[in-house]
Amino acid sequence: MTGTPRRASARRRTAFVGLCAAMLATTALVGPGGGASAESPPSAAAHGSHAARTVDVMTRNLYLGADLTPILVALGGTDPTAVVRAATATWAAVQATEPEERMAAIADEIVAADPEVVGLQEVTTWTTYDYRTGTPTDPVVAYDFLDLLLEALAERGAAYAEVEGATADNFESPPIPILVGGAPTAAVSLADRDVIIARDDVEVSNARNGTFENIIEFPFGQAVLPVARGWGSVDVQSRRAELRFVNSHLEAFGIPGLDAEQLRVLQVGELLEAQEVLAAELGELPMVYVGDYNSRAPDAPAYTALLAGVGGDAWTRNHPKDAGETCCFDPTLRDPDNPLTTRIDLVLHSTDVKAPRARVVGDEVEDRTDSGLWPSDHAGVVARLVVRAGS
């Protein structure tokens, strides 16, 4: 991103909503398919027994619940009924992957790891609508992944909250009609965001977020549907350790004429530039970058560019001969065993941060839910970091 850090682009989001509203009017088929305050510190509480200058961090992709490829393909076609069929199948897949059950399993992972701060990706809200009149009305939130996760954590006695101001609001679809009993009498929409949550004894400040200028735009007839991506960051102080924590999710898809990895390289450049601007504004701190970067370690171009700009990789520091795969399970989440083949979920850190410990979570058969689902289509990563004492 160029220029100063900013919140998600209101201009782009307004243009997107306007575009989709026009499509809805003409085709009725559109779109792809009180937190922790960063201004005042929360109350302190005793957690763990590790050294005073260490911070445990985690990255976790929550998985939106379905493969969006079929609906994206349908949107690029000329058959409106294909979009309805694809949206119907997508919504059925989301329900079949049991978001509430999966968020409970991820809450178990977080409780076991007890990290001070967690970067979450694909934090999805699915909303349903009445569409019997041909216009979406009466919205009902069917699944809010963040609410489900925080509620599950609270039920387990773990107090975490969203860091206000550090959430990246990514893409959002308008309501898309789906079939109910053979007729398009309902509609569904999704909103995707990346969220940082912090434990109740962690002091957070200087929360920021931004949206990348380089994004993908899917063709839809004579129009395009932009898919926003971005980042969030916050300064974290726990005991005597202080660092700047950055969470991001780089683009997963490519389109003809725009290779996904080339796009991710551009997004990495924006991400690093944005943090340089923040360092000039707020002062330099030890840096930690977490997220689903969709770029294969150890040698994909976006990964190598990010590593060169940040400094170190917590995984390779601890496991130089272990690939540490984190992606991906089948979209149905019902693989009988671990099929992971690539490492794209990362904890990176500046050279003034040490990483004495890192491990993958959510990749063992016993991590599956009672109904046999993997918690996400990704595994997560937990790392223990040692940083310099705060002033």
JSON list of C-alpha atoms in Angstrom, two decimals, residues 304-386:
[
{"chain": "A", "resi": 304, "resn": "THR", "atom": "CA", "xyz": [10.83, -14.98, -0.21]},
{"chain": "A", "resi": 305, "resn": "ALA", "atom": "CA", "xyz": [10.02, -11.27, -0.64]},
{"chain": "A", "resi": 306, "resn": "LEU", "atom": "CA", "xyz": [8.19, -11.18, 2.69]},
{"chain": "A", "resi": 307, "resn": "LEU", "atom": "CA", "xyz": [10.93, -13.07, 4.51]},
{"chain": "A", "resi": 308, "resn": "ALA", "atom": "CA", "xyz": [13.57, -10.74, 3.09]},
{"chain": "A", "resi": 309, "resn": "GLY", "atom": "CA", "xyz": [11.59, -7.72, 4.28]},
{"chain": "A", "resi": 310, "resn": "VAL", "atom": "CA", "xyz": [10.81, -9.08, 7.75]},
{"chain": "A", "resi": 311, "resn": "GLY", "atom": "CA", "xyz": [13.87, -11.09, 8.83]},
{"chain": "A", "resi": 312, "resn": "GLY", "atom": "CA", "xyz": [13.15, -14.55, 10.22]},
{"chain": "A", "resi": 313, "resn": "ASP", "atom": "CA", "xyz": [10.71, -17.45, 10.08]},
{"chain": "A", "resi": 314, "resn": "ALA", "atom": "CA", "xyz": [9.76, -19.02, 13.41]},
{"chain": "A", "resi": 315, "resn": "TRP", "atom": "CA", "xyz": [9.16, -22.41, 11.81]},
{"chain": "A", "resi": 316, "resn": "THR", "atom": "CA", "xyz": [12.47, -22.84, 9.99]},
{"chain": "A", "resi": 317, "resn": "ARG", "atom": "CA", "xyz": [14.35, -21.59, 13.05]},
{"chain": "A", "resi": 318, "resn": "ASN", "atom": "CA", "xyz": [12.98, -24.54, 15.03]},
{"chain": "A", "resi": 319, "resn": "HIS", "atom": "CA", "xyz": [12.40, -27.17, 12.34]},
{"chain": "A", "resi": 320, "resn": "PRO", "atom": "CA", "xyz": [14.93, -26.70, 9.52]},
{"chain": "A", "resi": 321, "resn": "LYS", "atom": "CA", "xyz": [14.31, -30.21, 8.16]},
{"chain": "A", "resi": 322, "resn": "ASP", "atom": "CA", "xyz": [10.54, -30.34, 8.70]},
{"chain": "A", "resi": 323, "resn": "ALA", "atom": "CA", "xyz": [8.30, -28.89, 5.97]},
{"chain": "A", "resi": 324, "resn": "GLY", "atom": "CA", "xyz": [5.62, -27.93, 8.54]},
{"chain": "A", "resi": 325, "resn": "GLU", "atom": "CA", "xyz": [2.70, -28.21, 6.11]},
{"chain": "A", "resi": 326, "resn": "THR", "atom": "CA", "xyz": [-0.44, -26.23, 6.94]},
{"chain": "A", "resi": 327, "resn": "CYS", "atom": "CA", "xyz": [-2.55, -26.53, 3.76]},
{"chain": "A", "resi": 328, "resn": "CYS", "atom": "CA", "xyz": [-4.96, -27.88, 2.84]},
{"chain": "A", "resi": 329, "resn": "PHE", "atom": "CA", "xyz": [-7.71, -30.24, 3.88]},
{"chain": "A", "resi": 330, "resn": "ASP", "atom": "CA", "xyz": [-10.54, -31.12, 1.50]},
{"chain": "A", "resi": 331, "resn": "PRO", "atom": "CA", "xyz": [-13.29, -28.46, 1.37]},
{"chain": "A", "resi": 332, "resn": "THR", "atom": "CA", "xyz": [-15.64, -30.94, 3.05]},
{"chain": "A", "resi": 333, "resn": "LEU", "atom": "CA", "xyz": [-13.17, -31.27, 5.97]},
{"chain": "A", "resi": 334, "resn": "ARG", "atom": "CA", "xyz": [-13.72, -35.02, 6.05]},
{"chain": "A", "resi": 335, "resn": "ASP", "atom": "CA", "xyz": [-10.30, -36.34, 5.04]},
{"chain": "A", "resi": 336, "resn": "PRO", "atom": "CA", "xyz": [-9.64, -39.60, 6.91]},
{"chain": "A", "resi": 337, "resn": "ASP", "atom": "CA", "xyz": [-6.09, -38.52, 7.69]},
{"chain": "A", "resi": 338, "resn": "ASN", "atom": "CA", "xyz": [-3.73, -35.56, 7.30]},
{"chain": "A", "resi": 339, "resn": "PRO", "atom": "CA", "xyz": [-3.33, -34.63, 3.58]},
{"chain": "A", "resi": 340, "resn": "LEU", "atom": "CA", "xyz": [-1.43, -31.34, 4.07]},
{"chain": "A", "resi": 341, "resn": "THR", "atom": "CA", "xyz": [1.26, -30.66, 1.47]},
{"chain": "A", "resi": 342, "resn": "THR", "atom": "CA", "xyz": [2.30, -26.99, 1.67]},
{"chain": "A", "resi": 343, "resn": "ARG", "atom": "CA", "xyz": [3.26, -24.40, 4.27]},
{"chain": "A", "resi": 344, "resn": "ILE", "atom": "CA", "xyz": [1.51, -21.07, 3.73]},
{"chain": "A", "resi": 345, "resn": "ASP", "atom": "CA", "xyz": [0.44, -20.14, 7.28]},
{"chain": "A", "resi": 346, "resn": "LEU", "atom": "CA", "xyz": [3.34, -18.25, 8.81]},
{"chain": "A", "resi": 347, "resn": "VAL", "atom": "CA", "xyz": [4.80, -16.59, 11.88]},
{"chain": "A", "resi": 348, "resn": "LEU", "atom": "CA", "xyz": [7.62, -14.31, 10.75]},
{"chain": "A", "resi": 349, "resn": "HIS", "atom": "CA", "xyz": [9.63, -11.93, 12.92]},
{"chain": "A", "resi": 350, "resn": "SER", "atom": "CA", "xyz": [12.25, -9.20, 12.75]},
{"chain": "A", "resi": 351, "resn": "THR", "atom": "CA", "xyz": [15.87, -9.98, 13.54]},
{"chain": "A", "resi": 352, "resn": "ASP", "atom": "CA", "xyz": [15.61, -8.51, 17.05]},
{"chain": "A", "resi": 353, "resn": "VAL", "atom": "CA", "xyz": [13.06, -11.23, 17.92]},
{"chain": "A", "resi": 354, "resn": "LYS", "atom": "CA", "xyz": [14.01, -14.81, 18.68]},
{"chain": "A", "resi": 355, "resn": "ALA", "atom": "CA", "xyz": [11.70, -17.79, 18.18]},
{"chain": "A", "resi": 356, "resn": "PRO", "atom": "CA", "xyz": [12.70, -20.66, 20.52]},
{"chain": "A", "resi": 357, "resn": "ARG", "atom": "CA", "xyz": [9.53, -22.64, 19.86]},
{"chain": "A", "resi": 358, "resn": "ALA", "atom": "CA", "xyz": [7.00, -23.20, 17.05]},
{"chain": "A", "resi": 359, "resn": "ARG", "atom": "CA", "xyz": [4.44, -25.90, 16.40]},
{"chain": "A", "resi": 360, "resn": "VAL", "atom": "CA", "xyz": [1.57, -26.72, 14.06]},
{"chain": "A", "resi": 361, "resn": "VAL", "atom": "CA", "xyz": [-1.90, -27.21, 15.57]},
{"chain": "A", "resi": 362, "resn": "GLY", "atom": "CA", "xyz": [-5.09, -28.70, 14.18]},
{"chain": "A", "resi": 363, "resn": "ASP", "atom": "CA", "xyz": [-3.32, -31.31, 12.02]},
{"chain": "A", "resi": 364, "resn": "GLU", "atom": "CA", "xyz": [-3.70, -34.46, 14.12]},
{"chain": "A", "resi": 365, "resn": "VAL", "atom": "CA", "xyz": [-6.58, -36.91, 13.76]},
{"chain": "A", "resi": 366, "resn": "GLU", "atom": "CA", "xyz": [-7.49, -36.37, 17.40]},
{"chain": "A", "resi": 367, "resn": "ASP", "atom": "CA", "xyz": [-7.99, -32.66, 16.64]},
{"chain": "A", "resi": 368, "resn": "ARG", "atom": "CA", "xyz": [-11.11, -33.43, 14.62]},
{"chain": "A", "resi": 369, "resn": "THR", "atom": "CA", "xyz": [-14.55, -32.65, 15.98]},
{"chain": "A", "resi": 370, "resn": "ASP", "atom": "CA", "xyz": [-16.91, -35.26, 17.37]},
{"chain": "A", "resi": 371, "resn": "SER", "atom": "CA", "xyz": [-18.58, -35.54, 13.97]},
{"chain": "A", "resi": 372, "resn": "GLY", "atom": "CA", "xyz": [-15.25, -36.14, 12.26]},
{"chain": "A", "resi": 373, "resn": "LEU", "atom": "CA", "xyz": [-14.58, -32.69, 10.81]},
{"chain": "A", "resi": 374, "resn": "TRP", "atom": "CA", "xyz": [-11.18, -31.04, 10.74]},
{"chain": "A", "resi": 375, "resn": "PRO", "atom": "CA", "xyz": [-11.44, -27.63, 12.47]},
{"chain": "A", "resi": 376, "resn": "SER", "atom": "CA", "xyz": [-10.46, -25.77, 9.28]},
{"chain": "A", "resi": 377, "resn": "ASP", "atom": "CA", "xyz": [-9.09, -26.44, 5.82]},
{"chain": "A", "resi": 378, "resn": "HIS", "atom": "CA", "xyz": [-5.78, -25.11, 7.20]},
{"chain": "A", "resi": 379, "resn": "ALA", "atom": "CA", "xyz": [-3.71, -26.03, 10.22]},
{"chain": "A", "resi": 380, "resn": "GLY", "atom": "CA", "xyz": [-2.60, -23.23, 12.54]},
{"chain": "A", "resi": 381, "resn": "VAL", "atom": "CA", "xyz": [0.79, -22.23, 13.90]},
{"chain": "A", "resi": 382, "resn": "VAL", "atom": "CA", "xyz": [1.75, -21.28, 17.48]},
{"chain": "A", "resi": 383, "resn": "ALA", "atom": "CA", "xyz": [5.13, -19.74, 18.25]},
{"chain": "A", "resi": 384, "resn": "ARG", "atom": "CA", "xyz": [6.90, -18.56, 21.38]},
{"chain": "A", "resi": 385, "resn": "LEU", "atom": "CA", "xyz": [8.85, -15.37, 20.79]},
{"chain": "A", "resi": 386, "resn": "VAL", "atom": "CA", "xyz": [11.49, -13.64, 22.87]}
]
